PDB file of C-alpha atoms in Angstrom:
ATOM      1  CA  GLN A  27      21.678  22.843 -33.458  1.00  0.00           C
ATOM      2  CA  VAL A  28      22.276  24.964 -36.556  1.00  0.00           C
ATOM      3  CA  GLN A  29      25.889  25.744 -37.332  1.00  0.00           C
ATOM      4  CA  LEU A  30      27.276  27.944 -40.092  1.00  0.00           C
ATOM      5  CA  ALA A  31      30.964  27.987 -40.957  1.00  0.00           C
ATOM      6  CA  GLU A  32      32.381  30.566 -43.365  1.00  0.00           C
ATOM      7  CA  SER A  33      35.662  30.275 -45.224  1.00  0.00           C
ATOM      8  CA  GLY A  34      37.476  31.811 -48.160  1.00  0.00           C
ATOM      9  CA  GLY A  35      38.260  35.308 -46.962  1.00  0.00           C
ATOM     10  CA  GLY A  36      41.604  36.991 -47.420  1.00  0.00           C
ATOM     11  CA  LEU A  37      43.536  39.883 -48.905  1.00  0.00           C
ATOM     12  CA  VAL A  38      42.942  40.775 -52.540  1.00  0.00           C
ATOM     13  CA  GLN A  39      43.884  43.685 -54.774  1.00  0.00           C
ATOM     14  CA  PRO A  40      41.238  46.039 -56.187  1.00  0.00           C
ATOM     15  CA  GLY A  41      39.650  44.461 -59.248  1.00  0.00           C
ATOM     16  CA  GLY A  42      40.379  40.968 -57.989  1.00  0.00           C
ATOM     17  CA  SER A  43      38.074  38.097 -57.055  1.00  0.00           C
ATOM     18  CA  LEU A  44      37.342  35.880 -54.063  1.00  0.00           C
ATOM     19  CA  ARG A  45      34.873  33.097 -53.388  1.00  0.00           C
ATOM     20  CA  LEU A  46      33.416  32.693 -49.929  1.00  0.00           C
ATOM     21  CA  SER A  47      31.857  29.458 -48.717  1.00  0.00           C
ATOM     22  CA  CYS A  48      29.349  28.792 -45.963  1.00  0.00           C
ATOM     23  CA  ALA A  49      28.867  25.221 -44.787  1.00  0.00           C
ATOM     24  CA  ALA A  50      25.552  24.733 -42.989  1.00  0.00           C
ATOM     25  CA  SER A  51      24.555  21.887 -40.691  1.00  0.00           C
ATOM     26  CA  GLY A  52      22.079  20.956 -38.004  1.00  0.00           C
ATOM     27  CA  ARG A  53      18.739  20.871 -39.807  1.00  0.00           C
ATOM     28  CA  THR A  54      16.938  20.725 -43.124  1.00  0.00           C
ATOM     29  CA  PHE A  55      17.080  24.103 -44.820  1.00  0.00           C
ATOM     30  CA  SER A  56      14.450  23.618 -47.519  1.00  0.00           C
ATOM     31  CA  ARG A  57      12.224  26.434 -46.190  1.00  0.00           C
ATOM     32  CA  TYR A  58      15.081  28.703 -45.233  1.00  0.00           C
ATOM     33  CA  THR A  59      16.843  31.658 -46.779  1.00  0.00           C
ATOM     34  CA  MET A  60      20.630  31.707 -46.765  1.00  0.00           C
ATOM     35  CA  SER A  61      22.212  35.146 -46.948  1.00  0.00           C
ATOM     36  CA  TRP A  62      25.489  36.981 -46.747  1.00  0.00           C
ATOM     37  CA  PHE A  63      25.928  40.137 -44.711  1.00  0.00           C
ATOM     38  CA  ARG A  64      29.007  42.261 -44.121  1.00  0.00           C
ATOM     39  CA  GLN A  65      30.254  44.688 -41.534  1.00  0.00           C
ATOM     40  CA  GLY A  66      32.965  47.162 -42.403  1.00  0.00           C
ATOM     41  CA  PRO A  67      35.098  49.082 -39.918  1.00  0.00           C
ATOM     42  CA  GLY A  68      32.897  51.469 -37.934  1.00  0.00           C
ATOM     43  CA  LYS A  69      29.804  50.507 -39.913  1.00  0.00           C
ATOM     44  CA  GLU A  70      26.609  48.639 -39.209  1.00  0.00           C
ATOM     45  CA  ARG A  71      26.109  45.147 -40.513  1.00  0.00           C
ATOM     46  CA  GLU A  72      24.500  45.269 -43.969  1.00  0.00           C
ATOM     47  CA  PHE A  73      22.849  42.830 -46.316  1.00  0.00           C
ATOM     48  CA  VAL A  74      24.830  41.678 -49.355  1.00  0.00           C
ATOM     49  CA  ALA A  75      23.019  38.789 -51.065  1.00  0.00           C
ATOM     50  CA  GLY A  76      20.466  36.079 -50.362  1.00  0.00           C
ATOM     51  CA  ILE A  77      19.179  32.840 -51.850  1.00  0.00           C
ATOM     52  CA  LEU A  78      16.011  30.890 -51.187  1.00  0.00           C
ATOM     53  CA  TRP A  79      17.121  27.348 -50.450  1.00  0.00           C
ATOM     54  CA  SER A  80      14.094  25.884 -52.221  1.00  0.00           C
ATOM     55  CA  GLY A  81      14.044  27.026 -55.815  1.00  0.00           C
ATOM     56  CA  GLY A  82      17.257  29.019 -55.707  1.00  0.00           C
ATOM     57  CA  SER A  83      15.840  32.507 -56.260  1.00  0.00           C
ATOM     58  CA  THR A  84      18.441  35.167 -55.492  1.00  0.00           C
ATOM     59  CA  PHE A  85      18.409  38.800 -54.424  1.00  0.00           C
ATOM     60  CA  TYR A  86      21.179  41.366 -53.968  1.00  0.00           C
ATOM     61  CA  ALA A  87      22.042  44.701 -52.482  1.00  0.00           C
ATOM     62  CA  ASP A  88      22.351  47.395 -55.146  1.00  0.00           C
ATOM     63  CA  SER A  89      25.981  47.963 -54.218  1.00  0.00           C
ATOM     64  CA  VAL A  90      27.008  44.477 -55.353  1.00  0.00           C
ATOM     65  CA  LYS A  91      24.651  43.753 -58.251  1.00  0.00           C
ATOM     66  CA  GLY A  92      26.567  42.671 -61.330  1.00  0.00           C
ATOM     67  CA  ARG A  93      29.723  41.966 -59.312  1.00  0.00           C
ATOM     68  CA  PHE A  94      28.709  39.340 -56.731  1.00  0.00           C
ATOM     69  CA  THR A  95      26.897  36.052 -57.291  1.00  0.00           C
ATOM     70  CA  ILE A  96      25.327  33.889 -54.609  1.00  0.00           C
ATOM     71  CA  SER A  97      24.729  30.193 -55.254  1.00  0.00           C
ATOM     72  CA  ARG A  98      24.225  26.964 -53.376  1.00  0.00           C
ATOM     73  CA  ILE A  99      24.836  23.254 -53.714  1.00  0.00           C
ATOM     74  CA  SER A 100      21.970  21.591 -51.891  1.00  0.00           C
ATOM     75  CA  THR A 101      23.604  18.179 -51.617  1.00  0.00           C
ATOM     76  CA  LYS A 102      26.540  19.765 -49.786  1.00  0.00           C
ATOM     77  CA  ASN A 103      24.451  22.185 -47.685  1.00  0.00           C
ATOM     78  CA  THR A 104      26.858  24.865 -48.837  1.00  0.00           C
ATOM     79  CA  VAL A 105      26.298  28.418 -50.027  1.00  0.00           C
ATOM     80  CA  TYR A 106      28.848  30.398 -52.002  1.00  0.00           C
ATOM     81  CA  LEU A 107      29.474  34.073 -52.660  1.00  0.00           C
ATOM     82  CA  GLN A 108      31.531  34.741 -55.763  1.00  0.00           C
ATOM     83  CA  MET A 109      32.902  38.260 -55.559  1.00  0.00           C
ATOM     84  CA  ASN A 110      34.367  39.863 -58.671  1.00  0.00           C
ATOM     85  CA  SER A 111      35.657  43.366 -59.435  1.00  0.00           C
ATOM     86  CA  LEU A 112      36.313  43.920 -55.770  1.00  0.00           C
ATOM     87  CA  LYS A 113      36.674  47.466 -54.469  1.00  0.00           C
ATOM     88  CA  PRO A 114      38.314  48.825 -51.311  1.00  0.00           C
ATOM     89  CA  GLU A 115      34.842  49.631 -49.979  1.00  0.00           C
ATOM     90  CA  ASP A 116      34.029  45.907 -50.045  1.00  0.00           C
ATOM     91  CA  THR A 117      36.478  45.456 -47.170  1.00  0.00           C
ATOM     92  CA  ALA A 118      34.542  43.955 -44.273  1.00  0.00           C
ATOM     93  CA  VAL A 119      33.908  40.888 -42.188  1.00  0.00           C
ATOM     94  CA  TYR A 120      31.469  38.759 -44.168  1.00  0.00           C
ATOM     95  CA  TYR A 121      28.858  36.715 -42.311  1.00  0.00           C
ATOM     96  CA  CYS A 122      26.644  33.877 -43.429  1.00  0.00           C
ATOM     97  CA  ALA A 123      23.151  33.841 -41.932  1.00  0.00           C
ATOM     98  CA  THR A 124      19.987  31.783 -42.193  1.00  0.00           C
ATOM     99  CA  GLY A 125      16.372  31.936 -41.102  1.00  0.00           C
ATOM    100  CA  LEU A 126      12.785  31.774 -42.279  1.00  0.00           C
ATOM    101  CA  ALA A 127      13.403  35.166 -43.829  1.00  0.00           C
ATOM    102  CA  GLY A 128      11.900  35.038 -47.307  1.00  0.00           C
ATOM    103  CA  THR A 129      13.579  37.871 -49.221  1.00  0.00           C
ATOM    104  CA  ALA A 130      14.212  39.965 -46.143  1.00  0.00           C
ATOM    105  CA  SER A 131      17.407  42.001 -45.932  1.00  0.00           C
ATOM    106  CA  SER A 132      17.154  42.978 -42.268  1.00  0.00           C
ATOM    107  CA  THR A 133      19.461  41.303 -39.771  1.00  0.00           C
ATOM    108  CA  ARG A 134      16.433  40.840 -37.490  1.00  0.00           C
ATOM    109  CA  ALA A 135      14.944  38.307 -39.914  1.00  0.00           C
ATOM    110  CA  TYR A 136      17.821  35.872 -39.464  1.00  0.00           C
ATOM    111  CA  ASP A 137      18.152  33.538 -36.505  1.00  0.00           C
ATOM    112  CA  TYR A 138      21.495  31.859 -37.059  1.00  0.00           C
ATOM    113  CA  TRP A 139      24.874  33.409 -37.844  1.00  0.00           C
ATOM    114  CA  GLY A 140      28.367  32.234 -38.587  1.00  0.00           C
ATOM    115  CA  GLN A 141      31.503  33.665 -37.005  1.00  0.00           C
ATOM    116  CA  GLY A 142      32.494  35.652 -40.080  1.00  0.00           C
ATOM    117  CA  THR A 143      35.447  35.765 -42.438  1.00  0.00           C
ATOM    118  CA  GLN A 144      37.590  38.831 -43.148  1.00  0.00           C
ATOM    119  CA  VAL A 145      37.816  40.224 -46.668  1.00  0.00           C
ATOM    120  CA  THR A 146      40.338  42.983 -47.267  1.00  0.00           C
ATOM    121  CA  VAL A 147      40.604  44.744 -50.614  1.00  0.00           C
ATOM    122  CA  SER A 148      43.789  46.762 -50.810  1.00  0.00           C
ATOM    123  CA  SER A 149      46.779  47.366 -53.041  1.00  0.00           C
TER     124      SER A 149
END
């Protein structure tokens, strides 16, 4: 049974940084994509960043390019999202997701989801 557990959310001022973690368990993820999505108040869930577990290729939403970095440590089955230069519009619940998704950014491509962690950017 695949389980994803996010951590690292919190309150941060505009321009600040946070690092989110997603600990994955329950299977071998070598063929999987690990991605971060977010859902702001009154908004649909949207793709943020993804990484191919094998090889480590990454891809990002335009809104976060240059500010966010996704990475993984294979031996720990953990994926990270380093978020810099945070803006109020980054406020959302951030979800970790995985599936045989390739470089897909649609929620429908992902089979497993974590419970989410709240990120609030406010002064």
